[in-house]
Coordinates of C-alpha atoms (C1' of nucleotides) in Angstrom, one line a residue:
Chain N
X29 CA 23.7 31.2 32.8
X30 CA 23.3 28.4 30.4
X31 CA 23.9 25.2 30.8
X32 CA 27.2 23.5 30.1
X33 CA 28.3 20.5 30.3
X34 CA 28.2 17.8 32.8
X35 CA 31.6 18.1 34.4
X36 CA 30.8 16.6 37.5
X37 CA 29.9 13.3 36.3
X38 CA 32.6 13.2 33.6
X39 CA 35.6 11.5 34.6
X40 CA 37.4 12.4 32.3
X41 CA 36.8 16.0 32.3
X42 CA 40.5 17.7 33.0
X43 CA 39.5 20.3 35.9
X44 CA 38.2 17.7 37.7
X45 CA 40.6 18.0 40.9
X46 CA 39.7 21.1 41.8
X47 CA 36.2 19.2 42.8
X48 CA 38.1 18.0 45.4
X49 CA 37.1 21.1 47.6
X50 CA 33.1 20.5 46.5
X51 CA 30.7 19.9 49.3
X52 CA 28.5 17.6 46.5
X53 CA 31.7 16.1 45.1
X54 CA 34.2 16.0 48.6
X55 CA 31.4 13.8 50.1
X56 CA 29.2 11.7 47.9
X57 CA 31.0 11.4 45.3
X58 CA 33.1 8.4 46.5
X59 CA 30.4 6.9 48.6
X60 CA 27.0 6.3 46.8
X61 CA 28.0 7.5 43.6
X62 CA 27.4 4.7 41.4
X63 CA 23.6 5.3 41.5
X64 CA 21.8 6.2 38.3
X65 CA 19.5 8.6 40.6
X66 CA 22.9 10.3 41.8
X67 CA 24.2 10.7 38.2
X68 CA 20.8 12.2 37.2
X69 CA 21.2 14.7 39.9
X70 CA 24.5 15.8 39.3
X71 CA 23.5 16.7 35.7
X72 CA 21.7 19.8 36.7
X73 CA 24.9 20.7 38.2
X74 CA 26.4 23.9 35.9
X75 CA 29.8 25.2 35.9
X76 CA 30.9 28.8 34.4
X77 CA 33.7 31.0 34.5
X78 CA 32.8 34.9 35.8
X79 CA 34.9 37.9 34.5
X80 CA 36.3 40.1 37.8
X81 CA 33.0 42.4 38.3
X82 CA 30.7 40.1 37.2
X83 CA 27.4 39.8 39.5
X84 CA 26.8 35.5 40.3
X85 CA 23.5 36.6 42.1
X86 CA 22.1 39.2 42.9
X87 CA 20.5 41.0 46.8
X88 CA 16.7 39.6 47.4
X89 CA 16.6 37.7 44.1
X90 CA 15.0 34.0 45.0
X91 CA 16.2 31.9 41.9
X92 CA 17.1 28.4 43.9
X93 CA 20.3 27.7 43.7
X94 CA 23.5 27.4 45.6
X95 CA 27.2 27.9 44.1
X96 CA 30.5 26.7 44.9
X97 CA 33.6 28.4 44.1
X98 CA 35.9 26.3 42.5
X99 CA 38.6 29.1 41.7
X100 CA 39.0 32.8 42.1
X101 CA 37.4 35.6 44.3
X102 CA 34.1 37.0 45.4
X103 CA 32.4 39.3 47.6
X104 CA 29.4 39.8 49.4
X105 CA 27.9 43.4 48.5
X106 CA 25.3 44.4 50.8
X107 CA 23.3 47.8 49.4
X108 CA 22.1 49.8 52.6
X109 CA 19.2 52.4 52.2
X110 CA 21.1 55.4 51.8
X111 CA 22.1 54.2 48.2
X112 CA 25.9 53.2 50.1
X113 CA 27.0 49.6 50.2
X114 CA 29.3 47.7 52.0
X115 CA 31.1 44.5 52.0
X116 CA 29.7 41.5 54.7
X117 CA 32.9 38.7 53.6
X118 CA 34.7 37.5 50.4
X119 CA 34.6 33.8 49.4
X120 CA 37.5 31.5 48.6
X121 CA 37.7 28.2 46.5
X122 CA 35.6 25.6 48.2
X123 CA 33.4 28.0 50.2
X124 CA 29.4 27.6 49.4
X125 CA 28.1 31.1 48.7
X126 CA 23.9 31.2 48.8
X127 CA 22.4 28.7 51.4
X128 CA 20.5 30.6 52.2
X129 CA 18.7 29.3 49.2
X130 CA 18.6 26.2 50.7
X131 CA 15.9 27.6 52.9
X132 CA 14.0 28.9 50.6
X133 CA 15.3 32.6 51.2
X134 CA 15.9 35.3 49.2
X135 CA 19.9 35.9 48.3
X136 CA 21.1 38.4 51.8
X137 CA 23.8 39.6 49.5
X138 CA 25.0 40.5 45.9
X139 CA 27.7 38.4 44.9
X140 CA 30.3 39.4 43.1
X141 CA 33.4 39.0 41.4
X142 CA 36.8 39.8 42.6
X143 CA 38.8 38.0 40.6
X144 CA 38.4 35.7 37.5
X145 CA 35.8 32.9 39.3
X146 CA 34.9 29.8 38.0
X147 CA 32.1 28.8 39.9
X148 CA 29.3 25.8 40.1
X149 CA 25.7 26.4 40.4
X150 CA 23.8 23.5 42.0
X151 CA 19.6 24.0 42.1
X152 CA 18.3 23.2 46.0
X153 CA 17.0 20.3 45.2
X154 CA 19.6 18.8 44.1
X155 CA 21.7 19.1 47.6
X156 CA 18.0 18.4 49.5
X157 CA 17.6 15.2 47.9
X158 CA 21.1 14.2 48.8
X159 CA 20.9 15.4 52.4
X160 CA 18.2 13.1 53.0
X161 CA 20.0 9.8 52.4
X162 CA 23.7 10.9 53.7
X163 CA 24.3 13.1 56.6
X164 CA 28.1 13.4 55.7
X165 CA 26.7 15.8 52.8
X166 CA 24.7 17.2 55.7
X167 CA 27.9 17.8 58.2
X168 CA 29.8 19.6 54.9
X169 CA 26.6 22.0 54.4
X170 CA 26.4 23.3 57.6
X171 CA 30.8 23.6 57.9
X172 CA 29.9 25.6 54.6
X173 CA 27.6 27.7 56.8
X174 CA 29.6 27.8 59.8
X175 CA 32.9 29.0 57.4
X176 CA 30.5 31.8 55.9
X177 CA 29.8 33.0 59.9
X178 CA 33.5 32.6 60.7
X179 CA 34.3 35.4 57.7
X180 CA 31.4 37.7 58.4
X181 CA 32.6 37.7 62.1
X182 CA 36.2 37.8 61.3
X183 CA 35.0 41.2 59.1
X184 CA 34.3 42.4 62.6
X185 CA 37.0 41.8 64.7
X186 CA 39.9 42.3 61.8
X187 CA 38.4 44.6 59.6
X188 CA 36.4 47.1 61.1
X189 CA 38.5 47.1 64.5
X190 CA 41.6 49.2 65.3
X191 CA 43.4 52.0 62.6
X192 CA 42.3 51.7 59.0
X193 CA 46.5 50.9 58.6
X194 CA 45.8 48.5 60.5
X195 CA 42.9 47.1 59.1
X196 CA 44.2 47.5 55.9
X197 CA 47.0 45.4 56.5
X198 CA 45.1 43.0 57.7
X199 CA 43.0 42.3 54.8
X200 CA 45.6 42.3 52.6
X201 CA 47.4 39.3 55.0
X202 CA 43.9 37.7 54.6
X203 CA 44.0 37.8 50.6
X204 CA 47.4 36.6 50.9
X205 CA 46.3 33.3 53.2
X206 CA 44.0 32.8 50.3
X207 CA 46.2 33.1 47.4
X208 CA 49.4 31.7 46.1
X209 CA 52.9 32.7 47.0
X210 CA 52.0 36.0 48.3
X211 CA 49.9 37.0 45.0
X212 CA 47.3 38.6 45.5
X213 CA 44.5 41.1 43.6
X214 CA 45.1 44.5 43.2
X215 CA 41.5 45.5 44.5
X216 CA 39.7 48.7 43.6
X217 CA 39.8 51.3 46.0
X218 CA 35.9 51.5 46.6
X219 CA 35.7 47.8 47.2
X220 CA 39.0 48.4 50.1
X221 CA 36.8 51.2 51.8
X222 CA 33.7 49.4 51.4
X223 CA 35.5 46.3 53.4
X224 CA 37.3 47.9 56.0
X225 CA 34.8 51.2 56.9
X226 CA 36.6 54.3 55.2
X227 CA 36.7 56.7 52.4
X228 CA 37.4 55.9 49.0
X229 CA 40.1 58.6 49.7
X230 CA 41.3 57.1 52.4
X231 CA 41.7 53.6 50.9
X232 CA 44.0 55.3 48.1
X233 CA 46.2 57.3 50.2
X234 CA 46.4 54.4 52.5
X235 CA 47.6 51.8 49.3
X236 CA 49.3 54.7 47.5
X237 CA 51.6 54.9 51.2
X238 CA 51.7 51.1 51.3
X239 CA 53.2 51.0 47.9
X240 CA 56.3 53.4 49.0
X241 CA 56.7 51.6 52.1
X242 CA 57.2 48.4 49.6
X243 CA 54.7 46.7 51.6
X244 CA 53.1 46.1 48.3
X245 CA 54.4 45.8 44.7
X246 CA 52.9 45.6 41.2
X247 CA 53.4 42.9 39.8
X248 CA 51.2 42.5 36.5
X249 CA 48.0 44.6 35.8
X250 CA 45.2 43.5 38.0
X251 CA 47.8 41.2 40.9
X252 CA 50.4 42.4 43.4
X253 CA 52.6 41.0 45.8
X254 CA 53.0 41.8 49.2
X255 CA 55.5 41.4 52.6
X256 CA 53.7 39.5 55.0
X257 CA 56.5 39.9 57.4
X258 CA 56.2 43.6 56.9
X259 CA 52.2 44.0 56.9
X260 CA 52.1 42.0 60.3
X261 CA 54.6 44.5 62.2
X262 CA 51.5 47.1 61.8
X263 CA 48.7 44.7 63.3
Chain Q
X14 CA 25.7 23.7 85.3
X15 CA 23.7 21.0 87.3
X16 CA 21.1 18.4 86.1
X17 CA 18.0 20.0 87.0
X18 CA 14.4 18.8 86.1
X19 CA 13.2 17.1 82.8
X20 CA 11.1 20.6 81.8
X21 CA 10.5 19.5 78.3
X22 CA 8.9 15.9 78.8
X23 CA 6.8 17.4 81.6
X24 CA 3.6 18.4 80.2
X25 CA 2.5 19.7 83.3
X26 CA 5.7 22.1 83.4
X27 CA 4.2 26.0 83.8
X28 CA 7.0 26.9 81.7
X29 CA 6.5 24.9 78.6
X30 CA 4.8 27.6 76.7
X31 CA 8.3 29.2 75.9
X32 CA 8.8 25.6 74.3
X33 CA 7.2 26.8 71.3
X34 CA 10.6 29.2 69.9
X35 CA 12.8 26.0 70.6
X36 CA 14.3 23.9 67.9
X37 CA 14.0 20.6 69.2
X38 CA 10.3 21.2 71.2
X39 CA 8.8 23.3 67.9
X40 CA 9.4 20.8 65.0
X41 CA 9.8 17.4 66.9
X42 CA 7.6 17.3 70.0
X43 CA 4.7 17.1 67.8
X44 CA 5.7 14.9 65.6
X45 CA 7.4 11.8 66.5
X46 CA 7.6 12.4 70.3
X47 CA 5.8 9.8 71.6
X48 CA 8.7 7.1 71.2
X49 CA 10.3 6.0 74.6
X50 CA 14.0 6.7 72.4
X51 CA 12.6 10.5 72.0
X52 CA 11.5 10.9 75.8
X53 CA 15.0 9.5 76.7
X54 CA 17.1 11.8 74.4
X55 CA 15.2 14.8 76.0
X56 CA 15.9 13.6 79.5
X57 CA 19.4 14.8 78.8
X58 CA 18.8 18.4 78.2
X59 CA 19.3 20.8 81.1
X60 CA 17.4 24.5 81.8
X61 CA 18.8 26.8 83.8
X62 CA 18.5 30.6 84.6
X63 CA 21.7 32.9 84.1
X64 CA 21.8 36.4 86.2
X65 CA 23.3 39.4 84.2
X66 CA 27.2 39.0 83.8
X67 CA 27.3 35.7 84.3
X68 CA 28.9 33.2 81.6
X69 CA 27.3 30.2 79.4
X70 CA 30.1 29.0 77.7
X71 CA 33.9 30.2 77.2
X72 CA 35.8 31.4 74.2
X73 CA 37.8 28.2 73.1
X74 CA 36.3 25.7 75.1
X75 CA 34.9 22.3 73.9
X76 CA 32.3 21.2 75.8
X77 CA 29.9 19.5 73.3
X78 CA 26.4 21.5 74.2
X79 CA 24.5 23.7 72.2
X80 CA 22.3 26.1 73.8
X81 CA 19.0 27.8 73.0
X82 CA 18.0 30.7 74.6
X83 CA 13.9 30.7 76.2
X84 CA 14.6 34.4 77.7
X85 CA 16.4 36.9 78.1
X86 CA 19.3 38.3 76.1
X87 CA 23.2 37.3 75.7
X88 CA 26.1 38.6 73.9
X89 CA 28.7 36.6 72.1
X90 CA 32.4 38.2 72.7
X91 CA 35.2 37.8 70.9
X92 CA 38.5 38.6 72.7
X93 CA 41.1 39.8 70.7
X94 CA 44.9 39.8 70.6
X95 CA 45.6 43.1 72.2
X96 CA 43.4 42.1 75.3
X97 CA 40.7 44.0 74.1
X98 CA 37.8 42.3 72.9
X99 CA 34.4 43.3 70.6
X100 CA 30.9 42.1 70.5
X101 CA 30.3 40.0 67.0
X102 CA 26.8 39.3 68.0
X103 CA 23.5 39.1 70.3
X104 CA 21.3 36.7 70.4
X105 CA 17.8 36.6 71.7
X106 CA 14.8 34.4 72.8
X107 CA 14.2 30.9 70.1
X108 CA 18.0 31.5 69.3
X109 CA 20.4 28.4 69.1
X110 CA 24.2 29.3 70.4
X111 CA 27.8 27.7 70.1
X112 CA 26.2 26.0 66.6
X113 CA 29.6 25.3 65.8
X114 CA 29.7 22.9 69.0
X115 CA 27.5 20.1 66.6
X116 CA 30.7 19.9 64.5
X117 CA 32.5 19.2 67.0
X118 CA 34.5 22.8 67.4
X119 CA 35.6 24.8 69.7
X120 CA 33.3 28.1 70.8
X121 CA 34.4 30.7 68.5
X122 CA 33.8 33.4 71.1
X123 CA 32.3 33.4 75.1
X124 CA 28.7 34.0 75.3
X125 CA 28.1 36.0 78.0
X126 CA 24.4 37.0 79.6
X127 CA 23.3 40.5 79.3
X128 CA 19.3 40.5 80.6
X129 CA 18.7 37.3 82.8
X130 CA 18.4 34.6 80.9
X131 CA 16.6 31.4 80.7
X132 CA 18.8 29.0 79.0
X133 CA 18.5 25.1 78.2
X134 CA 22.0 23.3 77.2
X135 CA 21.3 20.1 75.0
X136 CA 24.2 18.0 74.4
X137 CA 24.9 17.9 70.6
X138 CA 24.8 13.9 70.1
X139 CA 21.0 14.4 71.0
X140 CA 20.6 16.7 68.3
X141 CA 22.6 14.8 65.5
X142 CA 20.4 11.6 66.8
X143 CA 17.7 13.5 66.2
X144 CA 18.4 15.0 63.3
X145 CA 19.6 11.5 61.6
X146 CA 15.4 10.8 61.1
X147 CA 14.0 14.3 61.5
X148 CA 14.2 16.6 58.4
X149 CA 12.2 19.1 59.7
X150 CA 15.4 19.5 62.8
X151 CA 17.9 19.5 60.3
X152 CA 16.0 22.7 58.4
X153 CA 15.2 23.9 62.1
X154 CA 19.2 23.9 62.8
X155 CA 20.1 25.5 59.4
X156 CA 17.2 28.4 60.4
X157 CA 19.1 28.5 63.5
X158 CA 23.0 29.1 61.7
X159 CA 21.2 31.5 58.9
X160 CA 19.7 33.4 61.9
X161 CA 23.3 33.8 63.5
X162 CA 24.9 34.6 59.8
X163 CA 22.1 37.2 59.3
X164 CA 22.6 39.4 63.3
X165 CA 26.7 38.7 62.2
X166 CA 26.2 40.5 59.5
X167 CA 23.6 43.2 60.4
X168 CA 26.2 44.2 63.2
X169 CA 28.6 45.0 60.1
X170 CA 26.2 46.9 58.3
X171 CA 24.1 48.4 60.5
X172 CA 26.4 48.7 63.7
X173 CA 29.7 49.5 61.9
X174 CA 28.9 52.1 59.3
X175 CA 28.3 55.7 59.7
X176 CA 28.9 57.9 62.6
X177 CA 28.4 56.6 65.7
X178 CA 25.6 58.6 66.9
X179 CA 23.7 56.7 64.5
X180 CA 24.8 53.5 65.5
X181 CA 24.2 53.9 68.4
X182 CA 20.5 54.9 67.7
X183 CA 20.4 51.5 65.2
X184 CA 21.8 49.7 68.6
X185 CA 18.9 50.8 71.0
X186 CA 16.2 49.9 68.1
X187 CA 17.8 46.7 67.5
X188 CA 17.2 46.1 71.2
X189 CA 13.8 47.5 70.7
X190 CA 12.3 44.8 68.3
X191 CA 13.2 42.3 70.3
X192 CA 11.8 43.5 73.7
X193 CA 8.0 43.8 74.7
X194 CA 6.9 47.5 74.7
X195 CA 10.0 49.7 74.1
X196 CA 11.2 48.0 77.4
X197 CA 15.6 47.8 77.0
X198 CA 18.3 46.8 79.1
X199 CA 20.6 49.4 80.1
X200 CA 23.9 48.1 78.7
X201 CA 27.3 48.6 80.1
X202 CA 28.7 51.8 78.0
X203 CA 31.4 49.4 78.1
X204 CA 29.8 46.8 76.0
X205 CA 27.7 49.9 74.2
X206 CA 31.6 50.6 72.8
X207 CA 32.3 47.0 72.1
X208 CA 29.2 47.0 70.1
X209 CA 29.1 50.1 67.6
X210 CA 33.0 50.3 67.8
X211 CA 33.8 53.1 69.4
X212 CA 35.5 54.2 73.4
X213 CA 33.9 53.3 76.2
X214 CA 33.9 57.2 77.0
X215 CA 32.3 58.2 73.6
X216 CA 29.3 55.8 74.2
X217 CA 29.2 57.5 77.7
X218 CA 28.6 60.7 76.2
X219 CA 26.1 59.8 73.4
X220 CA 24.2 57.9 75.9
X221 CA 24.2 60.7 78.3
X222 CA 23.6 62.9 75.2
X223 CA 20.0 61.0 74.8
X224 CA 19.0 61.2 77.5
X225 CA 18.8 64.8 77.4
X226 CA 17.5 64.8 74.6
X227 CA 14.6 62.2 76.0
X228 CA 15.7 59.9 73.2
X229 CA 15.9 57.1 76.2
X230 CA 14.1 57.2 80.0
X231 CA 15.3 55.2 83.2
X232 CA 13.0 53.1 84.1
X233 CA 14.0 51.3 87.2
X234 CA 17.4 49.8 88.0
X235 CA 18.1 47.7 84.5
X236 CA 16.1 48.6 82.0
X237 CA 14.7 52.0 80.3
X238 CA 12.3 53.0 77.5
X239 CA 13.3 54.4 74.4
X240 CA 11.5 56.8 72.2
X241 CA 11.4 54.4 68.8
X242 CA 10.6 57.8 66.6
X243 CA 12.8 59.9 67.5
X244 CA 16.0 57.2 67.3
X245 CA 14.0 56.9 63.5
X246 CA 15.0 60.4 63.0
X247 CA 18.7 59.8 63.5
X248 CA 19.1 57.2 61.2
Chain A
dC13 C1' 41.8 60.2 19.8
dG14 C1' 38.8 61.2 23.4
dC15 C1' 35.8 59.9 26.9
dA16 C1' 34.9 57.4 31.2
dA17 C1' 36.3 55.1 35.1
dC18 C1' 39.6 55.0 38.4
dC19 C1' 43.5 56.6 41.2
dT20 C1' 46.2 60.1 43.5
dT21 C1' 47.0 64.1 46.1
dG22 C1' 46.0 68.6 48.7
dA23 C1' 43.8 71.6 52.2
dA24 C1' 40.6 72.4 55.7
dG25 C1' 37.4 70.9 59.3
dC26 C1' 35.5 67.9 62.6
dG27 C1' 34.3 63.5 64.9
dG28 C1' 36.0 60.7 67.9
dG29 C1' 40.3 59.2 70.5
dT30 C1' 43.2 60.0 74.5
dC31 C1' 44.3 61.3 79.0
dA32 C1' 42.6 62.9 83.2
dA33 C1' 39.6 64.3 86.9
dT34 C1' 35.2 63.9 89.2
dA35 C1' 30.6 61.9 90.1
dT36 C1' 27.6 58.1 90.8
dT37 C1' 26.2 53.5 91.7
dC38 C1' 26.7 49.2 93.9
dG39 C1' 28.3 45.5 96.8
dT40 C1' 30.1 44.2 101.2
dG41 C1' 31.0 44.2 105.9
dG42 C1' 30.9 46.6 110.3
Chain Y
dC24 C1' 21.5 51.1 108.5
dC25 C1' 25.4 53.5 107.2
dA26 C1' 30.3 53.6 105.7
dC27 C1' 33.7 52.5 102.7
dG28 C1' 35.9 51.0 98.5
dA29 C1' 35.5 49.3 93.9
dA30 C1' 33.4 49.4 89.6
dT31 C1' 31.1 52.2 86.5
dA32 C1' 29.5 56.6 84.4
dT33 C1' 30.1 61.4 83.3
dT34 C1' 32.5 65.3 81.7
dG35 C1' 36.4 68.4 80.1
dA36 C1' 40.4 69.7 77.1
dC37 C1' 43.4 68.8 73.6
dC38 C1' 44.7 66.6 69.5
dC39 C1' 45.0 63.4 65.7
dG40 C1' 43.0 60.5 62.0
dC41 C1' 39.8 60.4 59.0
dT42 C1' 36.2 62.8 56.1
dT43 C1' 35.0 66.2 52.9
dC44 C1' 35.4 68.8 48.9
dA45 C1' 38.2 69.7 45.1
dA46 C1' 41.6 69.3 41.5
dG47 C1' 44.6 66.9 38.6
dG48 C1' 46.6 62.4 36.8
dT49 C1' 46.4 57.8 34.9
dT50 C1' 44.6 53.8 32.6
dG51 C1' 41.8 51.5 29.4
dC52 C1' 38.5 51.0 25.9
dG53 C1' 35.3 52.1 21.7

DNA sequence: CGCAACCTTGAAGCGGGTCAATATTCGTGG
DNA sequence: CCACGAATATTGACCCGCTTCAAGGTTGCG
C-alpha cells in the first residue's frame, strides 16, 4: 500500500464524515487536536479503497499496523492445517480489524474483502503514543476489541448453532443489520459454507431454495435484497 | 461473595505464588507498589474458592467486577433464545473474565465453574485507577481481551469444524495443555455437547466410545487421564 | 470465442439427531 | 449404613439432513 494523502488532518477533504466512526478520529480528534505532535502523527495515517477479494493483511504476517474500516465488508479467514479454511467474523464500518498488532502479534487472521472497502491503516505507534496521554482513545481501543469478541462469539451461537436454514437465515439478517435498506452482498457460496459450517453444496442449494422462496432477490450483479420479516420466521 | 482477607498485600500469604499469572500482581506489584494509594486500591479485591457448578457471575448482570482466575477451570455460557444455551469459551488459570465489565457492560454470558476454582473479583474502578499511570496494566488488560478473542475463536475453528469425533478429540487436548500431567476434568456430556455442538446423547456415545478404545482412563471421582497420542491420531 | 471460476442440481450414503428405555451415580434423609 | 429418588450416563432403533461424488449450467474475462 502506498501512501496517500493526509485525509485525516485535511479539513477539507470531502469523505471526512465517515471519520466519524474512527477510534483515532471519534476521540482525539476534537480534544487535543490542535497539537503539532498530533498532526505529525496522523500523517502516517493511510487510507485506500480494496476491490471485493482483495487480501488487507494477511494470517501470521507481523507488519505493525492496525486498520479501520471506513466503508464496506471484510472477513476474517482463518487457514486450518488440513489446507480448509473457515471464517472467525466479518467487520463493519467503524470496527478496528488487527490489534492484535497493537501487541506486537502476528495477524490471527487473513483479512479480506467482502465488499468494495475503503479502509485506513494506522502504524502501532501511532495509537501507542496517543494512548499514553488520553485514556478516552484508550476506552475506544478496547470497545474495538470487545466488538471483535462480541462477533467471533456471536459466530458461535448464530452461526454454527441450530439447522444450516437456520443459520443461513441468520447471517443473511446480520448482513442486513449492517447494510442499507435491506441491501446486502450476494456472497460466494464457499465464503457462506466457510461461515456457517457446511458444504459448498449445501450453501448453494440452500440460497438457490431461498431465492424461490423470495426470501432473497437479485437486485444488481454482486447485491440482493432480502425479507427480513420472512428470514426471521425460520430462526 | 464476602470480603475475605487482603491475600495480595500480604507478603506472608502461602498463596501468593499463584500471584505471578495475575494482571494486577505480575506487572504492578513490582513496580510502583510501594505507595500507600496502591496498598489501598488492592485492599479492595476479594479471593474466593468456587466448588464445581457453582456460578461467578450471571448472563446480563452488571455488577462492575472483573475476575481473574488463580485455579481451576470455568466456562462462559451463553443462553440462547430457544432455552438452550452453548459454551463460547473456557478460561483457565492467569485468565481475566467479564472484560467487558471495565466498560461498564453487562456480562455477555454466565461464567460458570467447571474444576474448583480459585477466583479473585477486583472491582473495575481499581483497575481503570490503575491503569490511568500504569502502561504496562493497560498492555496486561489488552493481553488479557486478545487471550479471550483468541480461545473465542479457536472454539470456532477447532471445536466447530469437522466431524465430531474429532472435536471431540481437539476438546480433551485443549483440556490437556492446560492441566499438569494429562490430568482432565470429566465434563458433563452435557456441557461436552454444548461445547463441540452436538446432543448431549452423541457426546455420551463418543465419550463412552474412548473409553473403550483407552483414548481416556477414570481416574478417581472428577478427573481422568487421556492418552495425548492417540487423540493426535484422530485429528 | 473459449477458458476458468463459480453456481446449480441429482443420487446415494452415512453421521448425527430424535425418541425412548435402561443403567449408573450421587445426594439426602431415615 | 442403607434406601430412595433425582440427576446423569449409556445404549438401541429409526430416520433425516447434510456430505460426497459427479455432471451440467452460467457468468465473466482475456
Amino acid at each position: 500500500m502506498h501512501k496517500t494523502k493526509p485525509y485525516c488532518t485535511d479539513e477539507s477533504w470531502h469523505g471526512r464524515a465517515d471519520c466519524r466512526h474512527c477510534a483515532i478520529r471519534g476521540t482525539v480528534l476534537f480534544s487535543v487536536l490542535n497539537t503539532a505532535e498530533l498532526d505529525r502523527a496522523l500523517l502516517d495515517i493511510d487510507n485506500q479503497c480494496f476491490e471485493s477479494g482483495s487480501e488487507v493483511f494477511s494470517q501470521d504476517a507481523n507488519d505493525g499496523y492496525v486498520y479501520t474500516v471506513r466503508a464496506g465488508c471484510l472477513k476474517m479467514v482463518h487457514k486450518l492445517e488440513g489446507g480448509a479454511s473457515r471464517i472467525v467474523r466479518m467487520h463493519y464500518p467503524g470496527d478496528a480489524v488487527g490489534l492484535e498488532a497493537l501487541l506486537g502479534l502476528p495477524y490471527r487472521h487473513s483479512a479480506v474483502v467482502m465488499q468494495k472497502a475503503d479502509i485506513c491503516r494506522i502504524p502501532v505507534g501511532v495509537i501507542q503514543a496517543l494512548e499514553l496521554n488520553n485514556a478516552h482513545l484508550h476506552e475506544q481501543v478496547m470497545r474495538r476489541w470487545q466488538a471483535s469478541l462480541d462477533e467471533a462469539e456471536s459466530f458461535i451461537t448464530d452461526l454454527n448453532t441450530g439447522h444450516a436454514e437456520t443459520r443461513l437465515a441468520r447471517l443473511l439478517l446480520k448482513l442486513a443489520a449492517h447494510s442499507e435498506r435491506t441491501c446486502i452482498p450476494d456472497l460466494l457460496r464457499e465464503d457462506i459454507a466457510a461461515i456457517i459450517g457446511v458444504t459448498t453444496e449445501t450453501a448453494s442449494r440452500l440460497m438457490a431454495d431461498f431465492r424461490r422462496r423470495k426470501l432473497i432477490k437479485d437486485k444488481d450483479g454482486r447485491t440482493m435484497k432480502c425479507d427480513q420479516e420472512g428470514l426471521k420466521n425460520l430462526i
